[in-house]
mmCIF file of C-alpha atoms in Angstrom:
data_model
loop_
_atom_site.group_PDB
_atom_site.id
_atom_site.type_symbol
_atom_site.label_atom_id
_atom_site.label_comp_id
_atom_site.label_asym_id
_atom_site.label_seq_id
_atom_site.Cartn_x
_atom_site.Cartn_y
_atom_site.Cartn_z
ATOM 1 C CA UNK G 174 35.895 -9.316 12.236
ATOM 2 C CA UNK G 175 35.618 -9.711 8.737
ATOM 3 C CA UNK G 176 35.518 -13.464 8.564
ATOM 4 C CA UNK G 177 32.796 -13.315 11.504
ATOM 5 C CA UNK G 178 30.546 -11.231 9.737
ATOM 6 C CA UNK G 179 30.930 -13.051 6.579
ATOM 7 C CA UNK G 180 30.000 -16.354 8.639
ATOM 8 C CA UNK G 181 26.988 -14.252 10.084
ATOM 9 C CA UNK G 182 25.740 -13.002 6.687
ATOM 10 C CA UNK G 183 26.074 -16.631 5.324
ATOM 11 C CA UNK G 184 24.089 -18.051 8.544
ATOM 12 C CA UNK G 185 21.200 -15.565 7.531
ATOM 13 C CA UNK G 186 20.271 -17.574 4.553
ATOM 14 C CA UNK G 187 18.942 -20.965 6.385
ATOM 15 C CA UNK G 188 17.633 -18.942 9.455
ATOM 16 C CA UNK G 189 15.526 -17.017 7.012
ATOM 17 C CA UNK G 190 14.681 -19.903 4.866
ATOM 18 C CA UNK G 191 13.432 -21.915 8.253
ATOM 19 C CA UNK G 192 11.424 -18.888 9.513
ATOM 20 C CA UNK G 193 9.473 -18.793 6.036
ATOM 21 C CA UNK G 194 9.186 -22.653 6.242
ATOM 22 C CA UNK G 195 7.490 -22.914 9.766
ATOM 23 C CA UNK G 196 5.318 -19.659 9.027
ATOM 24 C CA UNK G 197 4.324 -21.241 5.682
ATOM 25 C CA UNK G 198 3.266 -24.558 7.174
ATOM 26 C CA UNK G 199 1.339 -23.085 10.222
ATOM 27 C CA UNK G 200 -0.456 -20.896 7.648
ATOM 28 C CA UNK G 201 -1.589 -23.593 5.633
ATOM 29 C CA UNK G 202 -3.597 -25.341 8.747
ATOM 30 C CA UNK G 203 -4.971 -22.199 10.018
ATOM 31 C CA UNK G 204 -8.653 -21.907 9.518
ATOM 32 C CA UNK G 205 -9.635 -20.278 6.309
ATOM 33 C CA UNK G 206 -7.791 -18.844 3.461
ATOM 34 C CA UNK G 207 -7.873 -16.559 0.414
ATOM 35 C CA UNK G 208 -10.326 -18.660 -1.477
ATOM 36 C CA UNK G 209 -12.760 -18.588 1.312
ATOM 37 C CA UNK G 210 -12.650 -15.166 2.200
ATOM 38 C CA UNK G 211 -13.400 -14.324 -1.516
ATOM 39 C CA UNK G 212 -16.544 -16.369 -1.506
ATOM 40 C CA UNK G 213 -17.251 -14.838 1.916
ATOM 41 C CA UNK G 214 -17.040 -11.238 0.499
ATOM 42 C CA UNK G 215 -19.260 -12.574 -2.555
ATOM 43 C CA UNK G 216 -22.024 -14.114 -0.549
ATOM 44 C CA UNK G 217 -21.770 -11.575 2.221
ATOM 45 C CA UNK G 218 -20.777 -14.142 4.847
ATOM 46 C CA UNK G 219 -18.274 -14.143 7.371
ATOM 47 C CA UNK G 220 -17.258 -10.319 7.634
ATOM 48 C CA UNK G 221 -16.983 -10.124 11.145
ATOM 49 C CA UNK G 222 -13.417 -10.693 12.755
ATOM 50 C CA UNK G 223 -14.395 -12.882 15.430
ATOM 51 C CA UNK G 224 -16.257 -15.243 13.136
ATOM 52 C CA UNK G 225 -13.033 -15.183 11.027
ATOM 53 C CA UNK G 226 -10.917 -16.554 14.090
ATOM 54 C CA UNK G 227 -13.422 -18.811 15.476
ATOM 55 C CA UNK G 228 -13.954 -20.969 12.049
ATOM 56 C CA UNK G 229 -13.537 -24.620 12.176
ATOM 57 C CA UNK G 230 -11.381 -26.500 9.523
ATOM 58 C CA UNK G 231 -7.898 -26.258 8.373
ATOM 59 C CA UNK G 232 -6.207 -24.310 5.673
ATOM 60 C CA UNK G 233 -8.365 -24.056 2.635
ATOM 61 C CA UNK G 234 -9.602 -27.591 2.844
ATOM 62 C CA UNK G 235 -12.739 -26.665 5.127
ATOM 63 C CA UNK G 236 -16.049 -28.458 4.499
ATOM 64 C CA UNK G 237 -17.531 -30.406 1.745
ATOM 65 C CA UNK G 238 -20.677 -28.679 0.644
ATOM 66 C CA UNK G 239 -23.078 -29.309 -2.092
ATOM 67 C CA UNK G 240 -22.974 -26.388 -5.028
ATOM 68 C CA UNK G 241 -26.493 -27.100 -6.012
ATOM 69 C CA UNK G 242 -25.339 -28.295 -9.341
ATOM 70 C CA UNK G 243 -24.667 -32.124 -8.186
ATOM 71 C CA UNK G 244 -21.124 -31.393 -7.360
ATOM 72 C CA UNK G 245 -19.372 -30.762 -4.023
ATOM 73 C CA UNK G 246 -17.077 -27.948 -3.002
ATOM 74 C CA UNK G 247 -14.210 -28.086 -0.658
ATOM 75 C CA UNK G 248 -14.990 -24.409 0.775
ATOM 76 C CA UNK G 249 -17.546 -23.262 3.248
ATOM 77 C CA UNK G 250 -20.115 -20.992 1.624
ATOM 78 C CA UNK G 251 -19.832 -22.304 -1.824
ATOM 79 C CA UNK G 252 -23.427 -23.216 -2.168
ATOM 80 C CA UNK G 253 -24.808 -22.140 -5.351
ATOM 81 C CA UNK G 254 -21.367 -21.200 -6.906
ATOM 82 C CA UNK G 255 -20.332 -22.598 -10.336
ATOM 83 C CA UNK G 256 -17.500 -24.917 -9.944
ATOM 84 C CA UNK G 257 -15.446 -23.254 -12.735
ATOM 85 C CA UNK G 258 -15.564 -20.091 -10.943
ATOM 86 C CA UNK G 259 -14.216 -21.795 -7.820
ATOM 87 C CA UNK G 260 -11.495 -23.090 -9.871
ATOM 88 C CA UNK G 261 -10.690 -19.793 -11.458
ATOM 89 C CA UNK G 262 -10.335 -18.306 -7.805
ATOM 90 C CA UNK G 263 -7.974 -21.033 -7.249
ATOM 91 C CA UNK G 264 -5.903 -20.387 -10.153
ATOM 92 C CA UNK G 265 -5.798 -16.826 -9.242
ATOM 93 C CA UNK G 266 -4.797 -17.273 -5.752
ATOM 94 C CA UNK G 267 -2.310 -19.800 -6.635
ATOM 95 C CA UNK G 268 -4.127 -22.952 -5.258
ATOM 96 C CA UNK G 269 -4.273 -25.010 -8.086
ATOM 97 C CA UNK G 270 -0.229 -25.850 -7.327
ATOM 98 C CA UNK G 271 0.917 -28.362 -4.966
ATOM 99 C CA UNK G 272 2.005 -26.897 -1.635
ATOM 100 C CA UNK G 273 5.705 -27.363 -2.142
ATOM 101 C CA UNK G 274 5.567 -25.799 -5.580
ATOM 102 C CA UNK G 275 3.726 -22.876 -4.109
ATOM 103 C CA UNK G 276 6.310 -22.467 -1.596
ATOM 104 C CA UNK G 277 9.364 -22.611 -3.577
ATOM 105 C CA UNK G 278 7.924 -20.245 -6.324
ATOM 106 C CA UNK G 279 7.308 -17.592 -3.531
ATOM 107 C CA UNK G 280 10.912 -18.153 -2.143
ATOM 108 C CA UNK G 281 12.347 -17.721 -5.528
ATOM 109 C CA UNK G 282 10.243 -14.507 -6.080
ATOM 110 C CA UNK G 283 11.423 -13.256 -2.558
ATOM 111 C CA UNK G 284 15.044 -13.765 -3.338
ATOM 112 C CA UNK G 285 14.853 -11.069 -5.999
ATOM 113 C CA UNK G 286 12.620 -9.187 -3.712
ATOM 114 C CA UNK G 287 9.455 -9.614 -6.040
ATOM 115 C CA UNK G 288 6.695 -9.765 -3.554
ATOM 116 C CA UNK G 289 3.896 -9.836 -5.712
ATOM 117 C CA UNK G 290 0.486 -8.409 -5.797
ATOM 118 C CA UNK G 291 -1.956 -8.011 -2.669
ATOM 119 C CA UNK G 292 -4.857 -10.165 -2.882
ATOM 120 C CA UNK G 293 -7.482 -7.974 -1.992
ATOM 121 C CA UNK G 294 -6.351 -4.555 -2.248
ATOM 122 C CA UNK G 295 -5.193 -4.368 -5.908
ATOM 123 C CA UNK G 296 -1.733 -3.038 -5.309
ATOM 124 C CA UNK G 297 1.818 -4.378 -5.053
ATOM 125 C CA UNK G 298 3.266 -5.244 -1.301
ATOM 126 C CA UNK G 299 6.268 -2.797 -1.931
ATOM 127 C CA UNK G 300 3.797 0.060 -2.585
ATOM 128 C CA UNK G 301 1.629 -0.836 0.353
ATOM 129 C CA UNK G 302 4.756 -1.289 2.734
ATOM 130 C CA UNK G 303 5.966 2.082 1.668
ATOM 131 C CA UNK G 304 2.806 3.863 2.273
ATOM 132 C CA UNK G 305 2.265 2.584 5.602
ATOM 133 C CA UNK G 306 6.332 2.982 6.292
ATOM 134 C CA UNK G 307 6.158 6.643 7.518
ATOM 135 C CA UNK G 308 3.754 6.079 10.292
ATOM 136 C CA UNK G 309 5.576 2.685 11.825
ATOM 137 C CA UNK G 310 9.126 4.474 11.422
ATOM 138 C CA UNK G 311 7.852 7.319 13.265
ATOM 139 C CA UNK G 312 6.332 5.349 16.187
ATOM 140 C CA UNK G 313 9.537 3.363 16.299
ATOM 141 C CA UNK G 314 12.022 5.921 16.099
ATOM 142 C CA UNK G 315 10.470 8.497 18.590
ATOM 143 C CA UNK G 316 9.490 5.712 21.218
ATOM 144 C CA UNK G 317 13.014 4.076 20.911
ATOM 145 C CA UNK G 318 14.647 7.459 21.382
ATOM 146 C CA UNK G 319 12.536 8.513 24.261
ATOM 147 C CA UNK G 320 12.657 5.121 26.087
ATOM 148 C CA UNK G 321 16.555 5.272 25.877
ATOM 149 C CA UNK G 322 16.799 8.916 26.696
ATOM 150 C CA UNK G 323 14.614 8.165 29.863
ATOM 151 C CA UNK G 324 15.799 4.792 31.017
ATOM 152 C CA UNK G 325 19.644 5.002 30.741
ATOM 153 C CA UNK G 326 19.981 8.314 33.059
ATOM 154 C CA UNK G 327 17.217 6.962 35.309
ATOM 155 C CA UNK G 328 18.851 3.732 35.487
ATOM 156 C CA UNK G 329 22.157 5.180 36.453
ATOM 157 C CA UNK G 330 20.623 7.315 39.082
ATOM 158 C CA UNK G 331 18.818 4.563 40.618
ATOM 159 C CA UNK G 332 22.006 2.725 40.757
ATOM 160 C CA UNK G 333 24.239 5.385 42.221
ATOM 161 C CA UNK G 334 21.249 5.831 44.825
ATOM 162 C CA UNK G 335 20.383 2.293 45.419
ATOM 163 C CA UNK G 336 18.130 1.947 48.455
ATOM 164 C CA UNK G 337 17.736 5.838 49.071
ATOM 165 C CA UNK G 338 14.032 7.356 48.830
ATOM 166 C CA UNK G 339 14.806 8.229 45.244
ATOM 167 C CA UNK G 340 15.274 4.774 44.266
ATOM 168 C CA UNK G 341 12.139 3.421 46.157
ATOM 169 C CA UNK G 342 9.608 5.744 44.486
ATOM 170 C CA UNK G 343 10.951 5.677 41.101
ATOM 171 C CA UNK G 344 10.907 2.131 41.457
ATOM 172 C CA UNK G 345 7.298 2.535 42.267
ATOM 173 C CA UNK G 346 6.892 4.659 39.310
ATOM 174 C CA UNK G 347 8.748 2.035 36.882
ATOM 175 C CA UNK G 348 6.627 -0.871 38.512
ATOM 176 C CA UNK G 349 2.996 1.214 38.011
ATOM 177 C CA UNK G 350 4.293 2.231 34.468
ATOM 178 C CA UNK G 351 5.079 -1.378 33.463
ATOM 179 C CA UNK G 352 1.796 -2.657 34.958
ATOM 180 C CA UNK G 353 -0.311 -0.442 32.852
ATOM 181 C CA UNK G 354 -1.381 -1.903 29.226
ATOM 182 C CA UNK G 355 -0.277 0.584 26.513
ATOM 183 C CA UNK G 356 -3.489 0.233 24.922
ATOM 184 C CA UNK G 357 -5.532 1.460 27.957
ATOM 185 C CA UNK G 358 -3.149 4.209 28.831
ATOM 186 C CA UNK G 359 -3.835 5.459 24.916
ATOM 187 C CA UNK G 360 -7.088 5.245 25.689
ATOM 188 C CA UNK G 361 -6.861 7.290 28.832
ATOM 189 C CA UNK G 362 -4.837 10.042 26.743
ATOM 190 C CA UNK G 363 -7.688 10.188 24.433
ATOM 191 C CA UNK G 364 -10.245 10.893 26.720
ATOM 192 C CA UNK G 365 -8.214 13.291 28.757
ATOM 193 C CA UNK G 366 -6.269 15.147 26.507
ATOM 194 C CA UNK G 367 -7.809 14.546 22.971
ATOM 195 C CA UNK G 368 -11.046 16.549 23.035
ATOM 196 C CA UNK G 369 -13.136 13.637 25.146
ATOM 197 C CA UNK G 370 -14.450 14.713 28.609
ATOM 198 C CA UNK G 371 -11.625 16.899 29.843
ATOM 199 C CA UNK G 372 -9.227 18.984 27.818
ATOM 200 C CA UNK G 373 -8.578 19.371 23.946
ATOM 201 C CA UNK G 374 -4.733 19.941 23.622
ATOM 202 C CA UNK G 375 -4.052 17.300 21.005
ATOM 203 C CA UNK G 376 -5.600 15.934 17.520
ATOM 204 C CA UNK G 377 -7.612 12.627 17.920
ATOM 205 C CA UNK G 378 -6.300 10.881 14.862
ATOM 206 C CA UNK G 379 -3.885 10.714 12.037
ATOM 207 C CA UNK G 380 -0.416 11.681 11.552
ATOM 208 C CA UNK G 381 -0.844 15.154 9.965
ATOM 209 C CA UNK G 382 -3.800 17.493 9.853
ATOM 210 C CA UNK G 383 -5.722 17.448 6.792
ATOM 211 C CA UNK G 384 -3.995 20.668 5.341
ATOM 212 C CA UNK G 385 -0.555 18.950 5.370
ATOM 213 C CA UNK G 386 -1.729 15.513 4.002
ATOM 214 C CA UNK G 387 -0.076 14.812 0.997
ATOM 215 C CA UNK G 388 2.755 16.767 1.018
ATOM 216 C CA UNK G 389 5.329 13.978 1.011
ATOM 217 C CA UNK G 390 8.551 14.031 3.207
ATOM 218 C CA UNK G 391 10.524 16.492 1.509
ATOM 219 C CA UNK G 392 7.441 19.201 1.398
ATOM 220 C CA UNK G 393 6.699 18.667 5.100
ATOM 221 C CA UNK G 394 10.271 18.967 6.228
ATOM 222 C CA UNK G 395 10.581 22.003 4.495
ATOM 223 C CA UNK G 396 7.600 23.683 6.524
ATOM 224 C CA UNK G 397 8.250 24.575 10.113
ATOM 225 C CA UNK G 398 4.462 24.431 10.506
ATOM 226 C CA UNK G 399 4.030 20.879 9.172
ATOM 227 C CA UNK G 400 6.941 19.655 11.064
ATOM 228 C CA UNK G 401 5.276 21.273 14.220
ATOM 229 C CA UNK G 402 1.861 19.546 13.196
ATOM 230 C CA UNK G 403 3.695 16.534 12.844
ATOM 231 C CA UNK G 404 5.048 16.554 16.230
ATOM 232 C CA UNK G 405 1.903 17.841 17.835
ATOM 233 C CA UNK G 406 0.299 14.460 16.450
ATOM 234 C CA UNK G 407 3.109 12.321 17.785
ATOM 235 C CA UNK G 408 2.645 13.058 21.353
ATOM 236 C CA UNK G 409 -0.406 10.965 22.554
ATOM 237 C CA UNK G 410 0.620 7.639 20.553
ATOM 238 C CA UNK G 411 4.351 7.998 21.541
ATOM 239 C CA UNK G 412 3.471 8.681 25.096
ATOM 240 C CA UNK G 413 1.458 5.620 25.436
ATOM 241 C CA UNK G 414 4.073 3.597 23.752
ATOM 242 C CA UNK G 415 6.886 4.954 25.977
ATOM 243 C CA UNK G 416 4.984 4.408 29.255
ATOM 244 C CA UNK G 417 5.411 0.677 29.318
ATOM 245 C CA UNK G 418 8.707 0.256 27.312
ATOM 246 C CA UNK G 419 10.915 2.138 29.842
ATOM 247 C CA UNK G 420 10.581 0.091 32.542
ATOM 248 C CA UNK G 421 12.598 -3.036 31.619
ATOM 249 C CA UNK G 422 15.166 -0.970 30.258
ATOM 250 C CA UNK G 423 15.744 1.195 33.341
ATOM 251 C CA UNK G 424 16.006 -2.076 35.712
ATOM 252 C CA UNK G 425 18.731 -3.377 33.106
ATOM 253 C CA UNK G 426 20.521 -0.130 33.364
ATOM 254 C CA UNK G 427 20.508 -0.300 36.768
ATOM 255 C CA UNK G 428 21.339 -3.669 37.625
ATOM 256 C CA UNK G 429 24.368 -3.590 35.322
ATOM 257 C CA UNK G 430 25.375 -0.422 36.703
ATOM 258 C CA UNK G 431 25.297 -2.091 40.357
ATOM 259 C CA UNK G 432 27.071 -5.331 39.204
ATOM 260 C CA UNK G 433 29.903 -3.215 37.577
ATOM 261 C CA UNK G 434 30.207 -0.573 40.814
ATOM 262 C CA UNK G 435 30.748 -3.828 42.908
ATOM 263 C CA UNK G 436 33.944 -4.826 40.554
ATOM 264 C CA UNK G 437 37.749 -4.844 42.031
ATOM 265 C CA UNK G 438 38.730 -2.256 39.231
ATOM 266 C CA UNK G 439 36.191 0.151 40.737
ATOM 267 C CA UNK G 440 37.518 -0.093 44.082
ATOM 268 C CA UNK G 441 40.929 0.044 42.703
ATOM 269 C CA UNK G 442 40.176 3.547 40.708
ATOM 270 C CA UNK G 443 38.491 4.787 43.909
ATOM 271 C CA UNK G 444 41.476 3.996 46.048
ATOM 272 C CA UNK G 445 43.778 6.015 43.399
ATOM 273 C CA UNK G 446 41.862 8.922 44.541
ATOM 274 C CA UNK G 447 39.626 9.551 41.238
ATOM 275 C CA UNK G 448 36.641 11.485 41.582
ATOM 276 C CA UNK G 449 33.078 9.506 41.809
ATOM 277 C CA UNK G 450 32.387 11.186 38.634
ATOM 278 C CA UNK G 451 35.376 10.057 36.841
ATOM 279 C CA UNK G 452 34.926 6.474 38.192
ATOM 280 C CA UNK G 453 31.527 6.322 37.183
ATOM 281 C CA UNK G 454 31.589 7.923 33.790
ATOM 282 C CA UNK G 455 35.202 6.962 32.727
ATOM 283 C CA UNK G 456 35.360 3.302 34.064
ATOM 284 C CA UNK G 457 31.955 2.050 35.018
ATOM 285 C CA UNK G 458 29.872 3.407 31.866
ATOM 286 C CA UNK G 459 31.343 1.533 29.226
ATOM 287 C CA UNK G 460 31.366 -1.808 30.419
ATOM 288 C CA UNK G 461 27.843 -1.251 32.124
ATOM 289 C CA UNK G 462 25.995 0.329 28.885
ATOM 290 C CA UNK G 463 27.427 -2.441 26.648
ATOM 291 C CA UNK G 464 24.457 -4.511 26.751
ATOM 292 C CA UNK G 465 22.356 -1.689 26.853
ATOM 293 C CA UNK G 466 23.638 0.283 23.870
ATOM 294 C CA UNK G 467 24.374 -2.761 21.838
ATOM 295 C CA UNK G 468 20.838 -3.589 22.044
ATOM 296 C CA UNK G 469 19.525 -0.433 20.448
ATOM 297 C CA UNK G 470 18.961 -1.828 16.838
ATOM 298 C CA UNK G 471 16.949 -4.913 17.918
ATOM 299 C CA UNK G 472 14.995 -2.787 20.327
ATOM 300 C CA UNK G 473 13.985 -0.347 17.301
ATOM 301 C CA UNK G 474 13.087 -3.146 14.817
ATOM 302 C CA UNK G 475 10.928 -4.872 17.846
ATOM 303 C CA UNK G 476 9.182 -1.432 18.744
ATOM 304 C CA UNK G 477 8.555 -0.871 15.058
ATOM 305 C CA UNK G 478 7.087 -3.854 13.746
ATOM 306 C CA UNK G 479 5.319 -5.448 16.808
ATOM 307 C CA UNK G 480 4.287 -3.068 19.313
ATOM 308 C CA UNK G 481 2.170 -0.333 17.861
ATOM 309 C CA UNK G 482 -0.844 -2.453 16.395
ATOM 310 C CA UNK G 483 -3.342 -1.284 19.036
ATOM 311 C CA UNK G 484 -1.869 2.084 19.193
ATOM 312 C CA UNK G 485 -2.384 2.663 15.569
ATOM 313 C CA UNK G 486 -6.262 1.464 15.815
ATOM 314 C CA UNK G 487 -6.713 3.668 19.051
ATOM 315 C CA UNK G 488 -4.919 6.769 17.215
ATOM 316 C CA UNK G 489 -6.421 5.909 13.716
ATOM 317 C CA UNK G 490 -2.605 5.598 12.249
ATOM 318 C CA UNK G 491 -2.386 3.555 9.086
ATOM 319 C CA UNK G 492 0.981 1.992 9.547
ATOM 320 C CA UNK G 493 2.462 -1.346 9.151
ATOM 321 C CA UNK G 494 1.141 -3.112 12.328
ATOM 322 C CA UNK G 495 -2.620 -2.453 11.115
ATOM 323 C CA UNK G 496 -1.467 -3.457 7.705
ATOM 324 C CA UNK G 497 -0.336 -6.649 8.820
ATOM 325 C CA UNK G 498 -3.339 -7.258 11.186
ATOM 326 C CA UNK G 499 -5.871 -6.806 8.405
ATOM 327 C CA UNK G 500 -3.555 -8.900 6.139
ATOM 328 C CA UNK G 501 -4.086 -11.721 8.612
ATOM 329 C CA UNK G 502 -7.603 -11.717 8.921
ATOM 330 C CA UNK G 503 -8.079 -11.124 5.233
ATOM 331 C CA UNK G 504 -5.782 -14.131 4.443
ATOM 332 C CA UNK G 505 -3.809 -11.572 2.063
ATOM 333 C CA UNK G 506 -0.879 -14.128 1.841
ATOM 334 C CA UNK G 507 1.228 -11.883 -0.275
ATOM 335 C CA UNK G 508 1.160 -9.011 2.125
ATOM 336 C CA UNK G 509 1.757 -11.502 5.188
ATOM 337 C CA UNK G 510 4.606 -13.388 3.709
ATOM 338 C CA UNK G 511 6.050 -10.367 1.895
ATOM 339 C CA UNK G 512 5.996 -8.419 5.300
ATOM 340 C CA UNK G 513 7.328 -11.318 7.141
ATOM 341 C CA UNK G 514 10.260 -11.952 4.729
ATOM 342 C CA UNK G 515 11.513 -8.185 5.092
ATOM 343 C CA UNK G 516 10.941 -8.027 8.556
ATOM 344 C CA UNK G 517 12.568 -11.031 9.583
ATOM 345 C CA UNK G 518 15.801 -10.048 7.357
ATOM 346 C CA UNK G 519 15.808 -7.029 8.998
ATOM 347 C CA UNK G 520 15.884 -8.195 12.506
ATOM 348 C CA UNK G 521 18.490 -10.658 11.411
ATOM 349 C CA UNK G 522 20.643 -8.025 10.042
ATOM 350 C CA UNK G 523 20.009 -5.735 13.263
ATOM 351 C CA UNK G 524 21.119 -8.674 15.310
ATOM 352 C CA UNK G 525 24.536 -8.664 13.327
ATOM 353 C CA UNK G 526 24.688 -4.830 13.725
ATOM 354 C CA UNK G 527 24.115 -5.386 17.571
ATOM 355 C CA UNK G 528 27.263 -7.571 17.583
ATOM 356 C CA UNK G 529 29.124 -5.092 15.584
ATOM 357 C CA UNK G 530 28.294 -2.351 18.069
ATOM 358 C CA UNK G 531 29.643 -4.642 21.068
ATOM 359 C CA UNK G 532 33.197 -4.251 19.386
ATOM 360 C CA UNK G 533 32.726 -0.610 18.751
ATOM 361 C CA UNK G 534 31.900 -0.028 22.523
ATOM 362 C CA UNK G 535 34.417 -2.223 23.702
ATOM 363 C CA UNK G 536 37.214 -2.996 21.209
ATOM 364 C CA UNK G 537 38.361 -5.644 23.817
ATOM 365 C CA UNK G 538 35.583 -7.790 22.163
ATOM 366 C CA UNK G 539 36.836 -10.106 19.540
ATOM 367 C CA UNK G 540 34.223 -12.461 18.281
ATOM 368 C CA UNK G 541 36.852 -14.007 15.874
ATOM 369 C CA UNK G 542 38.939 -15.204 18.731
ATOM 370 C CA UNK G 543 36.414 -17.648 19.986
ATOM 371 C CA UNK G 544 36.935 -21.385 19.232
ATOM 372 C CA UNK G 545 34.140 -22.777 16.697
#
C-alpha cells in the first residue's frame, strides 16, 4: 500500500499542473480582465454583473479605443485616460509580462503556498479564505453528515422492503426531493419559517446573532448559548442543501444492497440458519457500503466547495462559494487561481483518502497487487 500511496502522491503533481494550465488558458480568453475592471470602476461603467458576462472580446485585449491624446488603447472604456496610467495598471496586475511568464511565476509562488494579494480587496488570499472558511465548513460538514445519516438507513430499508408500499412512497419522496432546486426550497423556507408571510421561527441571515459575532471559534464553543445560536442559524440553509443531496445517495445505497442481497454468499449464509439481521449487517453491509462510505471524503469536498453559492447568497452567508463567485466576476485572478489551486489539491488528496478507505473497510482490496 505504501508504494501505491507514493505513486498517487507523485501523480498529483502533473494532474494539478494540468488543471492550472487549462483554467489559466480559459481565463485568458474569457471576456474582461482585471485592468478593464479597474477602468470600469474608475469610469463608473460596467458595474452590473449581466454586463460583465455579456461583454464581447477576449481576455484583456478587447477593443481598440481612442484615449483622446492621439493614442489608442486595448481596453474598453479607456477613453480620456492617460496611457501611462493604463501602463501602471498593467504593471500592477502583472500584465506587462508575457503570458507564459505570468503563468510560471504564479505556479512558482503557489508551490510554496504564496497566493499573493487580492487585486480589489487589499487583503491576502490566505486571509480571505480563512475568514470565509467557517461558513463553508459549517455548511459542508453538516450537510454531508445529514445526507449520509438519512440516505444510508433509508437506502437499506428500501432494499430490504423492495417493492413494498414503504419502498414506493419513499421513492416518491426521493424523486420530489431530487426535483426541487435547492435555492428554490431555500426561498420557500425563508418565506415560511424566517419571518416572511407565516412563521418567525428561525433567523433570516448570518451564521451567528449580532451579540455573538466576533467571538471566534474558541469563544463560541465555550458558550452554550453561542453554540445553540449557531445551530439555530444552520437549520434552514443546511435543510435547503440536504433536500436535494440525499436522493442520489439513497438510491445508490439501495441498489448496492439489492445487488449484494442476491449474491450466492447471502443465500449460503441464510441456508446455514443465520438470522436476517446477522446476514444483513454481518455479511452484506461491508460489501454494500464499500462504495458509499469510501466516497465520503470526495462527497464532503464536493458539497463544501461547489454546492453552496446560491444558498450563501440567499441566507447572506459570507463563505467560500460567494467569495469565488465575486472573484470570478471581478476578475480577481489571485483569489480565483489561489482558491482553485488549494481546492484542486484538497480534492486530489481526498480521492487518495477514498482509496485508502476502501482498504480499511475491506482489507481484501490490495491496490498494489494490480498490474501496471
